[in-house]
PDB file of C-alpha atoms in Angstrom:
ATOM      1  CA  MET A   8     -41.722  35.051  -5.088  1.00  0.00           C
ATOM      2  CA  LEU A   9     -43.124  34.163  -8.668  1.00  0.00           C
ATOM      3  CA  VAL A  10     -40.366  32.554 -10.509  1.00  0.00           C
ATOM      4  CA  PRO A  11     -40.564  33.471 -14.552  1.00  0.00           C
ATOM      5  CA  ARG A  12     -40.267  30.901 -17.097  1.00  0.00           C
ATOM      6  CA  ALA A  13     -36.561  29.966 -17.595  1.00  0.00           C
ATOM      7  CA  LYS A  14     -34.523  29.536 -20.700  1.00  0.00           C
ATOM      8  CA  VAL A  15     -32.077  26.814 -19.570  1.00  0.00           C
ATOM      9  CA  ILE A  16     -28.650  26.831 -21.628  1.00  0.00           C
ATOM     10  CA  VAL A  17     -26.881  23.555 -21.236  1.00  0.00           C
ATOM     11  CA  ASN A  18     -23.410  22.779 -22.370  1.00  0.00           C
ATOM     12  CA  PRO A  19     -23.214  18.921 -22.920  1.00  0.00           C
ATOM     13  CA  ALA A  20     -19.359  18.879 -23.037  1.00  0.00           C
ATOM     14  CA  ALA A  21     -18.930  20.418 -19.729  1.00  0.00           C
ATOM     15  CA  GLY A  22     -17.369  18.219 -16.908  1.00  0.00           C
ATOM     16  CA  GLY A  23     -15.951  15.665 -19.547  1.00  0.00           C
ATOM     17  CA  TYR A  24     -19.348  15.174 -21.167  1.00  0.00           C
ATOM     18  CA  SER A  25     -20.835  14.518 -17.454  1.00  0.00           C
ATOM     19  CA  VAL A  26     -23.404  16.986 -18.129  1.00  0.00           C
ATOM     20  CA  ARG A  27     -24.428  15.138 -21.317  1.00  0.00           C
ATOM     21  CA  ARG A  28     -24.722  11.906 -19.147  1.00  0.00           C
ATOM     22  CA  GLU A  29     -26.628  13.713 -16.168  1.00  0.00           C
ATOM     23  CA  TRP A  30     -28.724  16.040 -18.221  1.00  0.00           C
ATOM     24  CA  PRO A  31     -31.986  13.509 -18.072  1.00  0.00           C
ATOM     25  CA  ARG A  32     -31.670  13.606 -14.330  1.00  0.00           C
ATOM     26  CA  ILE A  33     -30.948  17.369 -14.081  1.00  0.00           C
ATOM     27  CA  ARG A  34     -34.097  18.008 -16.254  1.00  0.00           C
ATOM     28  CA  LYS A  35     -36.202  15.728 -14.188  1.00  0.00           C
ATOM     29  CA  GLN A  36     -35.107  17.512 -11.028  1.00  0.00           C
ATOM     30  CA  MET A  37     -35.876  20.921 -12.399  1.00  0.00           C
ATOM     31  CA  GLN A  38     -39.704  19.493 -13.400  1.00  0.00           C
ATOM     32  CA  HIS A  39     -39.684  18.008  -9.723  1.00  0.00           C
ATOM     33  CA  ILE A  40     -39.064  21.254  -8.253  1.00  0.00           C
ATOM     34  CA  GLY A  41     -41.727  23.191 -10.352  1.00  0.00           C
ATOM     35  CA  LEU A  42     -39.553  25.163 -12.675  1.00  0.00           C
ATOM     36  CA  SER A  43     -41.148  26.172 -15.719  1.00  0.00           C
ATOM     37  CA  PHE A  44     -38.449  26.224 -18.582  1.00  0.00           C
ATOM     38  CA  ASP A  45     -37.440  25.474 -22.128  1.00  0.00           C
ATOM     39  CA  HIS A  46     -33.829  24.302 -22.810  1.00  0.00           C
ATOM     40  CA  GLU A  47     -31.237  24.476 -25.576  1.00  0.00           C
ATOM     41  CA  PHE A  48     -27.893  22.869 -26.084  1.00  0.00           C
ATOM     42  CA  SER A  49     -24.768  24.817 -26.785  1.00  0.00           C
ATOM     43  CA  GLU A  50     -22.596  23.490 -29.671  1.00  0.00           C
ATOM     44  CA  GLY A  51     -19.256  25.109 -29.348  1.00  0.00           C
ATOM     45  CA  LEU A  52     -17.128  28.036 -28.292  1.00  0.00           C
ATOM     46  CA  GLY A  53     -19.245  31.216 -27.790  1.00  0.00           C
ATOM     47  CA  HIS A  54     -22.729  29.727 -28.768  1.00  0.00           C
ATOM     48  CA  ALA A  55     -24.003  30.079 -25.056  1.00  0.00           C
ATOM     49  CA  ILE A  56     -23.681  33.826 -25.736  1.00  0.00           C
ATOM     50  CA  GLN A  57     -25.683  33.821 -28.849  1.00  0.00           C
ATOM     51  CA  ILE A  58     -28.392  31.581 -27.213  1.00  0.00           C
ATOM     52  CA  ALA A  59     -28.690  33.826 -24.105  1.00  0.00           C
ATOM     53  CA  LYS A  60     -28.929  36.894 -26.464  1.00  0.00           C
ATOM     54  CA  GLU A  61     -31.603  35.271 -28.427  1.00  0.00           C
ATOM     55  CA  ALA A  62     -33.428  34.200 -25.399  1.00  0.00           C
ATOM     56  CA  ILE A  63     -33.631  37.704 -23.953  1.00  0.00           C
ATOM     57  CA  ASN A  64     -34.742  38.905 -27.256  1.00  0.00           C
ATOM     58  CA  ASP A  65     -37.505  36.294 -27.070  1.00  0.00           C
ATOM     59  CA  GLY A  66     -38.658  37.735 -23.754  1.00  0.00           C
ATOM     60  CA  TYR A  67     -36.870  35.258 -21.372  1.00  0.00           C
ATOM     61  CA  ARG A  68     -36.024  37.147 -18.113  1.00  0.00           C
ATOM     62  CA  TYR A  69     -34.607  34.112 -16.166  1.00  0.00           C
ATOM     63  CA  LEU A  70     -31.683  32.290 -17.757  1.00  0.00           C
ATOM     64  CA  VAL A  71     -30.060  29.093 -16.326  1.00  0.00           C
ATOM     65  CA  ALA A  72     -26.521  28.015 -17.069  1.00  0.00           C
ATOM     66  CA  VAL A  73     -25.834  24.244 -16.930  1.00  0.00           C
ATOM     67  CA  GLY A  74     -22.139  23.624 -17.083  1.00  0.00           C
ATOM     68  CA  GLY A  75     -18.739  24.893 -15.870  1.00  0.00           C
ATOM     69  CA  ASP A  76     -17.203  28.271 -15.389  1.00  0.00           C
ATOM     70  CA  GLY A  77     -16.797  28.760 -19.212  1.00  0.00           C
ATOM     71  CA  THR A  78     -20.324  28.152 -19.945  1.00  0.00           C
ATOM     72  CA  ILE A  79     -21.518  30.516 -16.950  1.00  0.00           C
ATOM     73  CA  ASN A  80     -19.137  33.198 -18.319  1.00  0.00           C
ATOM     74  CA  GLU A  81     -20.780  32.981 -21.711  1.00  0.00           C
ATOM     75  CA  VAL A  82     -24.246  33.055 -20.456  1.00  0.00           C
ATOM     76  CA  ALA A  83     -23.368  36.095 -18.293  1.00  0.00           C
ATOM     77  CA  ASN A  84     -21.834  37.779 -21.354  1.00  0.00           C
ATOM     78  CA  GLY A  85     -24.815  37.530 -23.250  1.00  0.00           C
ATOM     79  CA  ILE A  86     -27.180  38.825 -20.542  1.00  0.00           C
ATOM     80  CA  LEU A  87     -24.669  41.863 -19.956  1.00  0.00           C
ATOM     81  CA  ARG A  88     -24.492  42.398 -23.703  1.00  0.00           C
ATOM     82  CA  SER A  89     -28.356  42.785 -23.881  1.00  0.00           C
ATOM     83  CA  THR A  90     -30.535  45.679 -23.370  1.00  0.00           C
ATOM     84  CA  ALA A  91     -32.231  43.926 -20.569  1.00  0.00           C
ATOM     85  CA  SER A  92     -29.576  42.936 -18.539  1.00  0.00           C
ATOM     86  CA  THR A  93     -30.779  44.787 -15.372  1.00  0.00           C
ATOM     87  CA  ASP A  94     -34.118  42.798 -15.525  1.00  0.00           C
ATOM     88  CA  THR A  95     -32.700  39.342 -16.110  1.00  0.00           C
ATOM     89  CA  ILE A  96     -31.740  36.731 -13.654  1.00  0.00           C
ATOM     90  CA  LEU A  97     -28.959  34.195 -13.794  1.00  0.00           C
ATOM     91  CA  GLY A  98     -29.409  30.605 -12.269  1.00  0.00           C
ATOM     92  CA  ILE A  99     -26.557  28.279 -12.072  1.00  0.00           C
ATOM     93  CA  VAL A 100     -26.260  24.330 -12.006  1.00  0.00           C
ATOM     94  CA  SER A 101     -22.594  23.560 -11.872  1.00  0.00           C
ATOM     95  CA  GLY A 102     -21.293  20.770 -14.125  1.00  0.00           C
ATOM     96  CA  GLY A 103     -17.665  21.614 -15.138  1.00  0.00           C
ATOM     97  CA  THR A 104     -14.334  20.373 -14.128  1.00  0.00           C
ATOM     98  CA  GLU A 105     -13.578  23.497 -11.673  1.00  0.00           C
ATOM     99  CA  CYS A 106     -16.732  25.391 -10.738  1.00  0.00           C
ATOM    100  CA  SER A 107     -14.783  28.112  -9.228  1.00  0.00           C
ATOM    101  CA  PHE A 108     -17.617  30.696  -9.580  1.00  0.00           C
ATOM    102  CA  ALA A 109     -20.353  28.424  -7.909  1.00  0.00           C
ATOM    103  CA  ARG A 110     -17.883  27.695  -5.240  1.00  0.00           C
ATOM    104  CA  SER A 111     -17.256  31.525  -4.593  1.00  0.00           C
ATOM    105  CA  LEU A 112     -20.889  32.180  -4.431  1.00  0.00           C
ATOM    106  CA  GLY A 113     -21.589  28.969  -2.068  1.00  0.00           C
ATOM    107  CA  ILE A 114     -23.705  27.276  -4.410  1.00  0.00           C
ATOM    108  CA  PRO A 115     -23.374  23.352  -4.092  1.00  0.00           C
ATOM    109  CA  GLN A 116     -21.629  21.366  -6.527  1.00  0.00           C
ATOM    110  CA  ASP A 117     -24.215  18.594  -6.627  1.00  0.00           C
ATOM    111  CA  TYR A 118     -26.937  19.314  -9.257  1.00  0.00           C
ATOM    112  CA  THR A 119     -29.809  18.126  -6.858  1.00  0.00           C
ATOM    113  CA  THR A 120     -29.295  20.563  -4.373  1.00  0.00           C
ATOM    114  CA  ALA A 121     -28.130  23.448  -6.906  1.00  0.00           C
ATOM    115  CA  CYS A 122     -31.587  22.746  -8.904  1.00  0.00           C
ATOM    116  CA  SER A 123     -33.485  23.130  -5.576  1.00  0.00           C
ATOM    117  CA  LEU A 124     -32.269  26.955  -5.438  1.00  0.00           C
ATOM    118  CA  LEU A 125     -33.658  27.611  -8.642  1.00  0.00           C
ATOM    119  CA  THR A 126     -37.274  28.390  -7.504  1.00  0.00           C
ATOM    120  CA  GLY A 127     -36.022  30.179  -4.173  1.00  0.00           C
ATOM    121  CA  ASP A 128     -36.307  33.702  -3.563  1.00  0.00           C
ATOM    122  CA  ARG A 129     -32.646  34.378  -2.634  1.00  0.00           C
ATOM    123  CA  ARG A 130     -30.850  36.859  -5.197  1.00  0.00           C
ATOM    124  CA  LEU A 131     -27.510  38.410  -4.871  1.00  0.00           C
ATOM    125  CA  LEU A 132     -26.713  41.540  -7.042  1.00  0.00           C
ATOM    126  CA  ILE A 133     -23.156  41.065  -7.946  1.00  0.00           C
ATOM    127  CA  ASP A 134     -20.355  43.261  -9.278  1.00  0.00           C
ATOM    128  CA  VAL A 135     -19.023  42.306 -12.781  1.00  0.00           C
ATOM    129  CA  GLY A 136     -15.449  42.566 -14.038  1.00  0.00           C
ATOM    130  CA  VAL A 137     -14.544  43.976 -17.506  1.00  0.00           C
ATOM    131  CA  VAL A 138     -11.317  42.829 -19.327  1.00  0.00           C
ATOM    132  CA  GLU A 139      -9.774  44.478 -22.410  1.00  0.00           C
ATOM    133  CA  TYR A 140      -7.096  42.595 -24.118  1.00  0.00           C
ATOM    134  CA  THR A 141      -5.502  41.580 -27.546  1.00  0.00           C
ATOM    135  CA  SER A 142      -6.718  38.750 -29.569  1.00  0.00           C
ATOM    136  CA  GLU A 143      -5.430  37.961 -33.057  1.00  0.00           C
ATOM    137  CA  GLY A 144      -4.261  41.766 -33.421  1.00  0.00           C
ATOM    138  CA  GLN A 145      -7.582  43.167 -32.437  1.00  0.00           C
ATOM    139  CA  HIS A 146      -8.646  44.844 -29.143  1.00  0.00           C
ATOM    140  CA  VAL A 147     -11.522  42.925 -27.731  1.00  0.00           C
ATOM    141  CA  GLN A 148     -13.665  43.473 -24.483  1.00  0.00           C
ATOM    142  CA  ARG A 149     -15.422  40.720 -22.304  1.00  0.00           C
ATOM    143  CA  PHE A 150     -17.008  40.461 -19.106  1.00  0.00           C
ATOM    144  CA  PHE A 151     -16.113  38.097 -16.281  1.00  0.00           C
ATOM    145  CA  VAL A 152     -18.037  37.242 -13.117  1.00  0.00           C
ATOM    146  CA  ASN A 153     -15.282  35.386 -11.036  1.00  0.00           C
ATOM    147  CA  GLU A 154     -11.721  36.225 -12.114  1.00  0.00           C
ATOM    148  CA  ALA A 155      -9.200  37.188 -14.664  1.00  0.00           C
ATOM    149  CA  ASP A 156      -5.376  36.879 -14.768  1.00  0.00           C
ATOM    150  CA  ILE A 157      -2.135  37.129 -16.463  1.00  0.00           C
ATOM    151  CA  GLY A 158       0.800  35.147 -16.437  1.00  0.00           C
ATOM    152  CA  PHE A 159       1.261  31.381 -15.155  1.00  0.00           C
ATOM    153  CA  GLY A 160      -2.482  30.881 -14.468  1.00  0.00           C
ATOM    154  CA  ALA A 161      -3.189  31.581 -18.110  1.00  0.00           C
ATOM    155  CA  THR A 162      -0.133  29.549 -19.273  1.00  0.00           C
ATOM    156  CA  VAL A 163      -1.604  26.436 -17.326  1.00  0.00           C
ATOM    157  CA  ILE A 164      -4.838  26.786 -18.916  1.00  0.00           C
ATOM    158  CA  GLU A 165      -3.152  27.063 -22.496  1.00  0.00           C
ATOM    159  CA  ALA A 166      -1.379  23.845 -21.692  1.00  0.00           C
ATOM    160  CA  THR A 167      -4.380  22.147 -20.731  1.00  0.00           C
ATOM    161  CA  LYS A 168      -6.788  23.180 -23.468  1.00  0.00           C
ATOM    162  CA  ASP A 169      -6.061  19.882 -25.479  1.00  0.00           C
ATOM    163  CA  ILE A 170      -6.978  17.578 -22.636  1.00  0.00           C
ATOM    164  CA  PRO A 171      -9.677  15.170 -24.212  1.00  0.00           C
ATOM    165  CA  ARG A 172     -12.900  16.062 -22.930  1.00  0.00           C
ATOM    166  CA  HIS A 173     -14.374  12.618 -22.503  1.00  0.00           C
ATOM    167  CA  TYR A 174     -12.545  12.162 -19.187  1.00  0.00           C
ATOM    168  CA  SER A 175     -14.440  12.491 -15.721  1.00  0.00           C
ATOM    169  CA  PRO A 176     -14.295  16.064 -13.962  1.00  0.00           C
ATOM    170  CA  THR A 177     -11.981  14.360 -11.491  1.00  0.00           C
ATOM    171  CA  ILE A 178      -9.496  12.796 -14.167  1.00  0.00           C
ATOM    172  CA  ASN A 179      -9.628  16.190 -16.031  1.00  0.00           C
ATOM    173  CA  HIS A 180      -8.620  17.959 -12.820  1.00  0.00           C
ATOM    174  CA  LEU A 181      -5.867  15.549 -12.180  1.00  0.00           C
ATOM    175  CA  HIS A 182      -4.491  16.218 -15.741  1.00  0.00           C
ATOM    176  CA  ARG A 183      -4.940  19.925 -15.222  1.00  0.00           C
ATOM    177  CA  VAL A 184      -2.487  19.463 -11.867  1.00  0.00           C
ATOM    178  CA  PHE A 185      -0.046  17.446 -13.885  1.00  0.00           C
ATOM    179  CA  ARG A 186       0.214  19.772 -16.727  1.00  0.00           C
ATOM    180  CA  GLY A 187       0.240  22.740 -14.413  1.00  0.00           C
ATOM    181  CA  LEU A 188       3.491  21.295 -12.657  1.00  0.00           C
ATOM    182  CA  ARG A 189       5.028  20.575 -16.081  1.00  0.00           C
ATOM    183  CA  SER A 190       4.100  24.194 -17.129  1.00  0.00           C
ATOM    184  CA  LEU A 191       6.028  25.254 -13.974  1.00  0.00           C
ATOM    185  CA  TYR A 192       9.035  23.753 -14.753  1.00  0.00           C
ATOM    186  CA  TYR A 193       9.333  25.665 -18.253  1.00  0.00           C
ATOM    187  CA  TYR A 194       7.826  29.057 -17.142  1.00  0.00           C
ATOM    188  CA  ARG A 195       9.720  32.177 -16.779  1.00  0.00           C
ATOM    189  CA  ASN A 196       8.483  35.183 -14.718  1.00  0.00           C
ATOM    190  CA  LYS A 197       7.440  38.095 -16.999  1.00  0.00           C
ATOM    191  CA  HIS A 198       8.605  41.899 -16.630  1.00  0.00           C
ATOM    192  CA  VAL A 199       5.261  43.787 -16.632  1.00  0.00           C
ATOM    193  CA  THR A 200       4.248  47.490 -15.925  1.00  0.00           C
ATOM    194  CA  LEU A 201       1.357  47.986 -13.763  1.00  0.00           C
ATOM    195  CA  HIS A 202      -0.929  50.902 -14.033  1.00  0.00           C
ATOM    196  CA  ILE A 203      -3.253  50.867 -10.946  1.00  0.00           C
ATOM    197  CA  GLU A 204      -5.359  53.916 -10.304  1.00  0.00           C
ATOM    198  CA  ASN A 205      -2.714  56.501 -11.314  1.00  0.00           C
ATOM    199  CA  LYS A 206       0.405  54.653  -9.919  1.00  0.00           C
ATOM    200  CA  VAL A 207       2.851  53.156 -11.938  1.00  0.00           C
ATOM    201  CA  ASP A 208       4.861  50.144 -10.860  1.00  0.00           C
ATOM    202  CA  SER A 209       7.338  47.964 -12.986  1.00  0.00           C
ATOM    203  CA  ILE A 210       7.797  44.532 -11.585  1.00  0.00           C
ATOM    204  CA  ARG A 211       8.723  40.972 -12.412  1.00  0.00           C
ATOM    205  CA  THR A 212       5.717  38.550 -11.610  1.00  0.00           C
ATOM    206  CA  SER A 213       4.910  35.135 -12.111  1.00  0.00           C
ATOM    207  CA  VAL A 214       1.014  35.833 -12.040  1.00  0.00           C
ATOM    208  CA  VAL A 215      -1.485  38.749 -11.362  1.00  0.00           C
ATOM    209  CA  VAL A 216      -5.119  37.947 -10.593  1.00  0.00           C
ATOM    210  CA  MET A 217      -7.966  40.340 -10.661  1.00  0.00           C
ATOM    211  CA  ALA A 218     -10.498  38.660  -8.319  1.00  0.00           C
ATOM    212  CA  ASN A 219     -14.132  39.103  -8.078  1.00  0.00           C
ATOM    213  CA  GLY A 220     -14.784  35.851  -6.260  1.00  0.00           C
ATOM    214  CA  CYS A 221     -12.708  34.174  -3.920  1.00  0.00           C
ATOM    215  CA  TYR A 222     -11.819  30.665  -5.602  1.00  0.00           C
ATOM    216  CA  LEU A 223     -10.323  29.697  -8.765  1.00  0.00           C
ATOM    217  CA  GLY A 224      -8.619  26.733 -10.262  1.00  0.00           C
ATOM    218  CA  GLY A 225     -10.613  24.133  -8.607  1.00  0.00           C
ATOM    219  CA  GLY A 226     -10.522  25.162  -4.917  1.00  0.00           C
ATOM    220  CA  MET A 227      -7.619  27.505  -4.649  1.00  0.00           C
ATOM    221  CA  TYR A 228      -8.591  30.300  -2.051  1.00  0.00           C
ATOM    222  CA  VAL A 229      -6.728  32.801  -4.164  1.00  0.00           C
ATOM    223  CA  ALA A 230      -8.510  36.029  -2.937  1.00  0.00           C
ATOM    224  CA  PRO A 231     -10.031  35.246   0.709  1.00  0.00           C
ATOM    225  CA  GLN A 232     -11.205  38.742   1.227  1.00  0.00           C
ATOM    226  CA  ALA A 233     -12.834  39.192  -2.157  1.00  0.00           C
ATOM    227  CA  ARG A 234     -16.481  40.108  -2.108  1.00  0.00           C
ATOM    228  CA  PHE A 235     -18.990  40.151  -5.018  1.00  0.00           C
ATOM    229  CA  ASP A 236     -20.805  43.138  -3.748  1.00  0.00           C
ATOM    230  CA  ASP A 237     -17.987  45.631  -2.632  1.00  0.00           C
ATOM    231  CA  GLY A 238     -17.533  47.402  -5.957  1.00  0.00           C
ATOM    232  CA  LEU A 239     -13.924  46.348  -6.050  1.00  0.00           C
ATOM    233  CA  LEU A 240     -11.597  43.811  -7.527  1.00  0.00           C
ATOM    234  CA  ASP A 241      -8.911  41.951  -5.408  1.00  0.00           C
ATOM    235  CA  MET A 242      -5.740  42.396  -7.154  1.00  0.00           C
ATOM    236  CA  VAL A 243      -3.351  39.513  -6.125  1.00  0.00           C
ATOM    237  CA  ILE A 244       0.058  39.755  -7.293  1.00  0.00           C
ATOM    238  CA  VAL A 245       2.733  36.723  -6.846  1.00  0.00           C
ATOM    239  CA  GLY A 246       6.063  38.462  -7.264  1.00  0.00           C
ATOM    240  CA  ASP A 247       9.423  37.256  -8.717  1.00  0.00           C
ATOM    241  CA  THR A 248       9.482  33.945  -7.259  1.00  0.00           C
ATOM    242  CA  GLY A 249      11.501  30.825  -8.573  1.00  0.00           C
ATOM    243  CA  ARG A 250       9.806  27.499  -9.364  1.00  0.00           C
ATOM    244  CA  PHE A 251      10.710  25.952  -5.930  1.00  0.00           C
ATOM    245  CA  GLU A 252       9.514  28.862  -4.155  1.00  0.00           C
ATOM    246  CA  LEU A 253       6.449  28.813  -6.092  1.00  0.00           C
ATOM    247  CA  LEU A 254       5.759  24.980  -5.567  1.00  0.00           C
ATOM    248  CA  LYS A 255       6.163  25.863  -1.790  1.00  0.00           C
ATOM    249  CA  ILE A 256       3.329  28.619  -2.152  1.00  0.00           C
ATOM    250  CA  TRP A 257       1.120  26.384  -4.151  1.00  0.00           C
ATOM    251  CA  PRO A 258      -0.263  24.214  -1.221  1.00  0.00           C
ATOM    252  CA  THR A 259      -0.991  27.408   0.729  1.00  0.00           C
ATOM    253  CA  LEU A 260      -3.334  28.640  -2.046  1.00  0.00           C
ATOM    254  CA  TYR A 261      -6.013  26.101  -0.938  1.00  0.00           C
ATOM    255  CA  LYS A 262      -6.178  27.659   2.537  1.00  0.00           C
ATOM    256  CA  GLY A 263      -5.513  31.347   1.534  1.00  0.00           C
ATOM    257  CA  LYS A 264      -2.463  31.420   3.714  1.00  0.00           C
ATOM    258  CA  HIS A 265      -0.284  32.690   0.627  1.00  0.00           C
ATOM    259  CA  ILE A 266      -1.387  36.207   1.320  1.00  0.00           C
ATOM    260  CA  THR A 267       1.018  36.267   4.351  1.00  0.00           C
ATOM    261  CA  HIS A 268       4.083  35.351   1.881  1.00  0.00           C
ATOM    262  CA  PRO A 269       6.482  38.281   1.506  1.00  0.00           C
ATOM    263  CA  LYS A 270       6.245  38.155  -1.955  1.00  0.00           C
ATOM    264  CA  VAL A 271       2.600  38.043  -2.526  1.00  0.00           C
ATOM    265  CA  ARG A 272       0.668  41.215  -2.601  1.00  0.00           C
ATOM    266  CA  VAL A 273      -3.095  41.748  -2.164  1.00  0.00           C
ATOM    267  CA  GLN A 274      -4.732  45.299  -3.112  1.00  0.00           C
ATOM    268  CA  LYS A 275      -8.342  46.259  -3.799  1.00  0.00           C
ATOM    269  CA  VAL A 276      -8.783  48.321  -6.785  1.00  0.00           C
ATOM    270  CA  THR A 277     -11.434  49.493  -9.151  1.00  0.00           C
ATOM    271  CA  SER A 278      -9.592  49.513 -12.386  1.00  0.00           C
ATOM    272  CA  GLY A 279      -5.999  48.811 -13.864  1.00  0.00           C
ATOM    273  CA  SER A 280      -3.878  48.007 -16.777  1.00  0.00           C
ATOM    274  CA  ILE A 281      -0.845  45.903 -17.621  1.00  0.00           C
ATOM    275  CA  GLN A 282       1.664  46.407 -20.293  1.00  0.00           C
ATOM    276  CA  THR A 283       4.801  44.251 -21.315  1.00  0.00           C
ATOM    277  CA  SER A 284       7.078  43.811 -23.974  1.00  0.00           C
ATOM    278  CA  GLU A 285       6.662  40.091 -23.675  1.00  0.00           C
ATOM    279  CA  ARG A 286       4.178  37.547 -24.832  1.00  0.00           C
ATOM    280  CA  VAL A 287       1.853  37.209 -21.625  1.00  0.00           C
ATOM    281  CA  LEU A 288      -1.406  35.331 -21.856  1.00  0.00           C
ATOM    282  CA  VAL A 289      -4.689  36.431 -20.420  1.00  0.00           C
ATOM    283  CA  GLU A 290      -7.510  34.087 -19.214  1.00  0.00           C
ATOM    284  CA  ALA A 291     -10.973  34.983 -17.709  1.00  0.00           C
ATOM    285  CA  ASP A 292     -13.395  32.549 -15.659  1.00  0.00           C
ATOM    286  CA  GLY A 293     -11.022  29.714 -16.642  1.00  0.00           C
ATOM    287  CA  GLU A 294     -10.947  30.237 -20.349  1.00  0.00           C
ATOM    288  CA  LEU A 295      -7.898  31.396 -22.447  1.00  0.00           C
ATOM    289  CA  ILE A 296      -8.939  34.701 -24.356  1.00  0.00           C
ATOM    290  CA  GLY A 297      -6.008  36.501 -25.555  1.00  0.00           C
ATOM    291  CA  GLU A 298      -2.745  38.355 -24.782  1.00  0.00           C
ATOM    292  CA  CYS A 299      -1.588  41.748 -22.966  1.00  0.00           C
ATOM    293  CA  PRO A 300      -1.681  44.584 -23.091  1.00  0.00           C
ATOM    294  CA  VAL A 301      -4.652  44.281 -20.795  1.00  0.00           C
ATOM    295  CA  SER A 302      -6.994  46.443 -18.543  1.00  0.00           C
ATOM    296  CA  PHE A 303      -9.430  45.649 -16.226  1.00  0.00           C
ATOM    297  CA  LYS A 304     -12.319  47.538 -14.343  1.00  0.00           C
ATOM    298  CA  ILE A 305     -15.231  46.744 -12.165  1.00  0.00           C
ATOM    299  CA  ILE A 306     -18.900  47.470 -12.794  1.00  0.00           C
ATOM    300  CA  PRO A 307     -20.560  47.475  -9.640  1.00  0.00           C
ATOM    301  CA  SER A 308     -24.132  45.790  -9.086  1.00  0.00           C
ATOM    302  CA  ALA A 309     -24.300  44.672 -12.644  1.00  0.00           C
ATOM    303  CA  LEU A 310     -25.918  41.132 -12.539  1.00  0.00           C
ATOM    304  CA  THR A 311     -28.499  39.316 -10.526  1.00  0.00           C
ATOM    305  CA  VAL A 312     -27.668  35.839  -9.446  1.00  0.00           C
ATOM    306  CA  VAL A 313     -29.774  33.131  -7.898  1.00  0.00           C
ATOM    307  CA  VAL A 314     -27.926  31.854  -4.604  1.00  0.00           C
TER     308      VAL A 314
END
């Protein structure tokens, strides 16, 4: 298969600036496998979206994201907001703290193996989620490729957003775990109203996840039955659990065994919305994006990814 010339979009701050340190070796590996490419560094929040859109306008039909879940989300948003989304391929070299999307796709975490896939012929046409939410009083729409959630997961991301970026991915992950445990102590479950495919349900919940991929949060196997190409989102609801009960559930998330817990509900859906009178945060692909009210839907077969 002829591989087109690629635009490589690099987030040097990803993984505690490990991408910046490793980029010379990553670039050399890309050259070694025969990938023809130009590259550009992103310089802040949202910049990778702009770079991706401009690259497509310049004629590139192969974009490679080098970074974490947030970088991949931005590059994917740039592709999906363009007029050539169906003709553009996304490649991935993970370099973030969590790398949940790559994990869900089965893409190796080490850059040498990940780079070797970039000139291969394996492609996967995946579904993409759409989340509509509130940010600074405005209704905003964003695509997500791996997952989005409301409640405790988003609260943990808010609590970890000020962690200094110069630490290594391992140290950053440990910081996030610590901040997550601290957030759990103060967190209070939320009363929300779910509108899921013509059914209304009023519940108290700690977290609601809309999963396109299986993994989130650095290895938590939250949606074991999720598939990227089934035209469905896996909605995982953790009900009204206390902090100690949630602490017991937490370790089971890494094996996918939480789905047998009586207060955990899993349902496959194509769309849904969540309303609440409380302040409830929303995250997508590991990035805090806004607040409820929020709605979700799936777009089948929307993005081609190298795997």
